[in-house]
mmCIF file of C-alpha atoms in Angstrom:
data_model
loop_
_atom_site.group_PDB
_atom_site.id
_atom_site.type_symbol
_atom_site.label_atom_id
_atom_site.label_comp_id
_atom_site.label_asym_id
_atom_site.label_seq_id
_atom_site.Cartn_x
_atom_site.Cartn_y
_atom_site.Cartn_z
ATOM 1 C CA MET A 23 65.862 111.519 107.421
ATOM 2 C CA SER A 24 65.601 108.112 109.105
ATOM 3 C CA ASP A 25 68.032 107.033 111.770
ATOM 4 C CA VAL A 26 71.358 105.494 110.816
ATOM 5 C CA ARG A 27 71.148 101.904 112.038
ATOM 6 C CA VAL A 28 74.335 100.664 113.715
ATOM 7 C CA LEU A 29 75.397 97.191 114.823
ATOM 8 C CA LEU A 30 78.228 96.988 117.376
ATOM 9 C CA ALA A 31 80.511 93.944 117.400
ATOM 10 C CA ASP A 32 83.188 93.729 120.103
ATOM 11 C CA ASP A 33 83.971 91.032 122.659
ATOM 12 C CA GLN A 34 84.513 93.654 125.373
ATOM 13 C CA GLU A 35 81.198 94.618 126.919
ATOM 14 C CA LEU A 36 82.622 97.877 128.232
ATOM 15 C CA VAL A 37 83.637 98.952 124.716
ATOM 16 C CA ARG A 38 80.201 98.118 123.321
ATOM 17 C CA ALA A 39 78.472 99.952 126.155
ATOM 18 C CA GLY A 40 80.633 103.036 125.692
ATOM 19 C CA PHE A 41 80.074 103.188 121.941
ATOM 20 C CA ALA A 42 76.356 102.546 122.350
ATOM 21 C CA MET A 43 76.049 105.386 124.870
ATOM 22 C CA ILE A 44 77.871 107.784 122.528
ATOM 23 C CA LEU A 45 75.829 106.871 119.460
ATOM 24 C CA GLU A 46 72.423 106.664 121.147
ATOM 25 C CA ALA A 47 72.918 110.226 122.402
ATOM 26 C CA ARG A 48 72.625 111.391 118.771
ATOM 27 C CA ASP A 49 69.132 112.027 117.451
ATOM 28 C CA ASP A 50 69.889 110.533 114.035
ATOM 29 C CA ILE A 51 71.674 107.302 115.073
ATOM 30 C CA ALA A 52 70.169 104.110 116.524
ATOM 31 C CA VAL A 53 72.066 101.084 117.834
ATOM 32 C CA VAL A 54 70.055 98.099 116.608
ATOM 33 C CA GLY A 55 72.194 95.303 118.014
ATOM 34 C CA GLU A 56 75.299 94.303 119.954
ATOM 35 C CA ALA A 57 77.405 91.230 119.200
ATOM 36 C CA ALA A 58 80.038 89.714 121.488
ATOM 37 C CA ASP A 59 81.769 87.717 118.738
ATOM 38 C CA GLY A 60 82.067 87.474 114.978
ATOM 39 C CA GLN A 61 79.514 84.730 114.515
ATOM 40 C CA GLU A 62 76.897 86.687 116.416
ATOM 41 C CA ALA A 63 77.767 89.749 114.327
ATOM 42 C CA VAL A 64 77.058 87.849 111.105
ATOM 43 C CA GLU A 65 73.751 86.577 112.467
ATOM 44 C CA LEU A 66 72.646 89.991 113.751
ATOM 45 C CA ALA A 67 73.640 91.691 110.502
ATOM 46 C CA ALA A 68 71.182 89.401 108.749
ATOM 47 C CA THR A 69 68.311 90.053 111.164
ATOM 48 C CA THR A 70 68.705 93.721 112.154
ATOM 49 C CA ASP A 71 69.491 95.205 108.706
ATOM 50 C CA PRO A 72 72.083 97.753 109.881
ATOM 51 C CA ASP A 73 73.479 100.555 107.745
ATOM 52 C CA VAL A 74 76.849 100.349 109.490
ATOM 53 C CA VAL A 75 78.631 97.602 111.423
ATOM 54 C CA LEU A 76 81.404 98.661 113.817
ATOM 55 C CA MET A 77 83.495 95.480 113.936
ATOM 56 C CA ASP A 78 86.366 94.617 116.261
ATOM 57 C CA VAL A 79 89.268 92.945 114.451
ATOM 58 C CA ARG A 80 89.966 90.305 117.094
ATOM 59 C CA MET A 81 87.008 88.388 118.547
ATOM 60 C CA PRO A 82 86.281 84.803 119.660
ATOM 61 C CA ARG A 83 84.488 82.127 117.620
ATOM 62 C CA LEU A 84 84.876 84.136 114.422
ATOM 63 C CA ASP A 85 87.292 87.018 113.974
ATOM 64 C CA GLY A 86 86.305 90.363 112.526
ATOM 65 C CA ILE A 87 87.978 89.676 109.187
ATOM 66 C CA GLU A 88 85.988 86.513 108.443
ATOM 67 C CA ALA A 89 82.827 88.056 109.861
ATOM 68 C CA THR A 90 83.286 91.007 107.489
ATOM 69 C CA ARG A 91 83.802 88.688 104.543
ATOM 70 C CA ARG A 92 80.625 86.767 105.330
ATOM 71 C CA ILE A 93 78.537 89.906 105.778
ATOM 72 C CA VAL A 94 79.779 91.385 102.483
ATOM 73 C CA ASP A 95 79.375 88.084 100.619
ATOM 74 C CA SER A 96 75.812 87.728 101.919
ATOM 75 C CA GLY A 97 74.814 90.761 99.878
ATOM 76 C CA SER A 98 74.056 92.827 102.967
ATOM 77 C CA ARG A 99 73.806 96.554 102.373
ATOM 78 C CA ALA A 100 75.672 97.148 105.632
ATOM 79 C CA ARG A 101 79.044 98.833 105.426
ATOM 80 C CA VAL A 102 81.627 97.439 107.802
ATOM 81 C CA VAL A 103 84.095 99.616 109.694
ATOM 82 C CA MET A 104 86.892 97.896 111.591
ATOM 83 C CA LEU A 105 87.779 98.863 115.151
ATOM 84 C CA THR A 106 91.449 98.591 115.981
ATOM 85 C CA THR A 107 94.101 99.799 118.397
ATOM 86 C CA PHE A 108 96.767 100.466 115.762
ATOM 87 C CA ASP A 109 96.343 102.469 112.565
ATOM 88 C CA LEU A 110 98.768 100.297 110.594
ATOM 89 C CA ASP A 111 97.629 96.861 111.647
ATOM 90 C CA GLU A 112 98.045 93.898 109.261
ATOM 91 C CA PRO A 113 94.592 92.501 110.137
ATOM 92 C CA VAL A 114 93.089 95.841 109.059
ATOM 93 C CA PHE A 115 94.621 95.354 105.609
ATOM 94 C CA ALA A 116 93.123 91.857 105.496
ATOM 95 C CA ALA A 117 89.757 93.294 106.527
ATOM 96 C CA LEU A 118 89.880 95.889 103.744
ATOM 97 C CA ARG A 119 90.526 93.066 101.285
ATOM 98 C CA ALA A 120 87.529 91.263 102.775
ATOM 99 C CA GLY A 121 85.291 94.246 101.987
ATOM 100 C CA ALA A 122 85.497 96.637 104.926
ATOM 101 C CA SER A 123 84.923 100.305 104.084
ATOM 102 C CA GLY A 124 87.467 101.673 106.523
ATOM 103 C CA PHE A 125 88.736 101.531 110.065
ATOM 104 C CA LEU A 126 88.597 103.531 113.284
ATOM 105 C CA LEU A 127 90.903 103.617 116.275
ATOM 106 C CA LYS A 128 89.166 102.586 119.496
ATOM 107 C CA ASP A 129 90.234 105.774 121.241
ATOM 108 C CA ILE A 130 88.318 107.931 118.760
ATOM 109 C CA ARG A 131 86.581 110.976 120.209
ATOM 110 C CA PRO A 132 82.787 110.746 120.660
ATOM 111 C CA ALA A 133 81.926 113.449 118.102
ATOM 112 C CA GLU A 134 84.308 111.907 115.561
ATOM 113 C CA LEU A 135 82.729 108.481 116.069
ATOM 114 C CA ALA A 136 79.262 109.803 115.299
ATOM 115 C CA ASP A 137 80.530 111.715 112.267
ATOM 116 C CA ALA A 138 82.348 108.622 110.978
ATOM 117 C CA VAL A 139 79.174 106.547 111.227
ATOM 118 C CA ARG A 140 77.268 109.160 109.238
ATOM 119 C CA VAL A 141 79.979 109.321 106.555
ATOM 120 C CA VAL A 142 79.966 105.566 106.036
ATOM 121 C CA ALA A 143 76.167 105.412 106.038
ATOM 122 C CA ARG A 144 76.123 107.925 103.166
ATOM 123 C CA GLY A 145 78.201 105.502 101.134
ATOM 124 C CA GLU A 146 81.410 107.493 101.332
ATOM 125 C CA ALA A 147 84.823 105.969 102.040
ATOM 126 C CA LEU A 148 85.854 106.574 105.614
ATOM 127 C CA LEU A 149 89.617 106.448 105.233
ATOM 128 C CA ALA A 150 91.588 109.410 104.045
ATOM 129 C CA PRO A 151 93.092 108.352 100.696
ATOM 130 C CA THR A 152 96.643 108.906 101.943
ATOM 131 C CA VAL A 153 96.018 106.625 104.937
ATOM 132 C CA THR A 154 94.607 103.952 102.645
ATOM 133 C CA ARG A 155 97.642 104.140 100.426
ATOM 134 C CA ARG A 156 100.052 104.020 103.363
ATOM 135 C CA LEU A 157 98.323 100.900 104.679
ATOM 136 C CA LEU A 158 98.264 99.228 101.268
ATOM 137 C CA ASP A 159 101.881 100.117 100.536
ATOM 138 C CA ARG A 160 102.961 98.556 103.809
ATOM 139 C CA PHE A 161 101.139 95.256 103.552
ATOM 140 C CA ALA A 162 100.571 94.743 99.824
ATOM 141 C CA THR A 163 104.271 94.229 99.041
ATOM 142 C CA GLY A 164 104.620 90.875 97.350
ATOM 143 C CA LEU A 165 100.860 90.525 96.939
ATOM 144 C CA PRO A 166 100.482 88.346 93.836
ATOM 145 C CA ALA A 167 98.198 89.620 91.119
ATOM 146 C CA GLU A 168 95.204 87.306 90.874
ATOM 147 C CA PRO A 169 94.490 86.266 87.256
ATOM 148 C CA SER A 170 90.735 86.106 87.846
ATOM 149 C CA GLN A 171 90.815 89.593 89.317
ATOM 150 C CA SER A 172 93.094 91.005 86.630
ATOM 151 C CA ALA A 173 90.700 89.830 83.939
ATOM 152 C CA ARG A 174 88.006 92.025 85.454
ATOM 153 C CA LEU A 175 90.000 95.070 84.387
ATOM 154 C CA ASP A 176 88.985 94.300 80.804
ATOM 155 C CA VAL A 177 85.531 95.774 81.459
ATOM 156 C CA LEU A 178 87.087 99.195 81.980
ATOM 157 C CA THR A 179 87.877 101.662 79.243
ATOM 158 C CA ALA A 180 91.454 102.921 78.979
ATOM 159 C CA ARG A 181 90.401 106.186 80.602
ATOM 160 C CA GLU A 182 88.624 104.406 83.460
ATOM 161 C CA ALA A 183 91.715 102.280 84.119
ATOM 162 C CA GLU A 184 93.754 105.470 84.219
ATOM 163 C CA VAL A 185 91.345 107.039 86.702
ATOM 164 C CA LEU A 186 91.375 103.895 88.854
ATOM 165 C CA THR A 187 95.162 104.021 89.005
ATOM 166 C CA LEU A 188 95.052 107.589 90.271
ATOM 167 C CA VAL A 189 92.304 106.797 92.796
ATOM 168 C CA ALA A 190 94.543 104.048 94.203
ATOM 169 C CA ARG A 191 97.437 106.506 94.354
ATOM 170 C CA ALA A 192 95.385 108.670 96.729
ATOM 171 C CA LEU A 193 94.536 111.518 94.359
ATOM 172 C CA THR A 194 91.291 113.405 94.914
ATOM 173 C CA ASN A 195 88.805 114.009 92.111
ATOM 174 C CA ALA A 196 90.154 117.540 91.746
ATOM 175 C CA GLU A 197 93.735 116.273 91.479
ATOM 176 C CA ILE A 198 92.743 113.576 88.998
ATOM 177 C CA GLY A 199 90.921 116.158 86.901
ATOM 178 C CA GLU A 200 93.972 118.393 86.881
ATOM 179 C CA ARG A 201 96.243 115.501 85.938
ATOM 180 C CA LEU A 202 93.996 114.260 83.118
ATOM 181 C CA PHE A 203 92.584 117.646 82.031
ATOM 182 C CA LEU A 204 89.047 116.648 83.025
ATOM 183 C CA THR A 205 86.358 118.428 85.004
ATOM 184 C CA GLN A 206 85.624 117.156 88.497
ATOM 185 C CA ALA A 207 82.139 116.178 87.333
ATOM 186 C CA THR A 208 83.636 114.016 84.582
ATOM 187 C CA VAL A 209 86.033 112.373 87.040
ATOM 188 C CA LYS A 210 83.145 111.659 89.402
ATOM 189 C CA THR A 211 81.257 110.041 86.522
ATOM 190 C CA HIS A 212 84.267 107.854 85.717
ATOM 191 C CA VAL A 213 84.674 106.811 89.363
ATOM 192 C CA SER A 214 80.983 105.886 89.586
ATOM 193 C CA ALA A 215 81.282 103.833 86.399
ATOM 194 C CA ILE A 216 84.363 102.044 87.741
ATOM 195 C CA LEU A 217 82.621 101.103 90.984
ATOM 196 C CA MET A 218 79.535 99.895 89.131
ATOM 197 C CA LYS A 219 81.424 97.845 86.525
ATOM 198 C CA LEU A 220 83.677 96.188 89.098
ATOM 199 C CA GLY A 221 80.975 95.706 91.716
ATOM 200 C CA LEU A 222 82.892 97.713 94.317
ATOM 201 C CA ARG A 223 81.397 99.667 97.190
ATOM 202 C CA ASP A 224 83.658 102.699 97.477
ATOM 203 C CA ARG A 225 87.061 104.235 96.739
ATOM 204 C CA VAL A 226 88.726 102.180 99.466
ATOM 205 C CA GLN A 227 87.654 98.970 97.749
ATOM 206 C CA ALA A 228 88.722 100.420 94.403
ATOM 207 C CA ALA A 229 92.201 101.063 95.807
ATOM 208 C CA VAL A 230 92.416 97.535 97.218
ATOM 209 C CA PHE A 231 91.306 96.126 93.848
ATOM 210 C CA ALA A 232 93.974 98.113 92.018
ATOM 211 C CA TYR A 233 96.666 96.610 94.251
ATOM 212 C CA GLU A 234 95.215 93.084 94.002
ATOM 213 C CA THR A 235 95.280 93.162 90.213
ATOM 214 C CA GLY A 236 98.757 94.616 90.004
ATOM 215 C CA LEU A 237 97.468 97.793 88.356
ATOM 216 C CA VAL A 238 99.237 99.677 91.141
ATOM 217 C CA ARG A 239 102.367 98.442 92.884
ATOM 218 C CA PRO A 240 103.358 99.264 96.472
ATOM 219 C CA GLY A 241 105.482 102.389 96.613
ATOM 220 C CA SER A 242 104.682 103.475 93.054
ATOM 221 C CA ALA A 243 105.023 107.198 92.566
ATOM 222 C CA THR A 244 102.144 109.517 91.878
#
């Protein structure tokens, strides 16, 4: 298996150096670039072709939220993970809406950092579903449903919309299957179809989409 290519973006050189040292010590991970601000991160993402970008939320010239949006909108295959000090930070919610695949606390343990990079590189959502929901419930209150986004729900079948609702409510495939009397394999097929039809990267983005369209409301019960 080829190395997981990682781009580090943080305005603190010490943070970048520490993360680089941790990741480069792994045989299957390579740090392909380091950016000191958001603009440089966008430029390096285009030239180094990373699998994963570890992106600080607050940086000069261009913050991590806008940098994430530009990287995602460019069509890059890179998955962006936000670096933050607080696990319920409003900018993290904004970054998830911009297309980030999850977030990590800066005081993460070395082994957990490497594991998180591998998880994201495999295309899996980094956040635990319950953490995603807690973050969305906190900051999505009053979020207006966007008509253009809501119309995109029309491409889903009734069953797929039902599955999407349960994904956003933090249920696992097994729990969704039990709720809807479906096998886990069938649920997985539905989730894959939902992501493909809506052009979403992972379950985190599916959850964000469900809140944006009003399909799920903050605080709604499972």
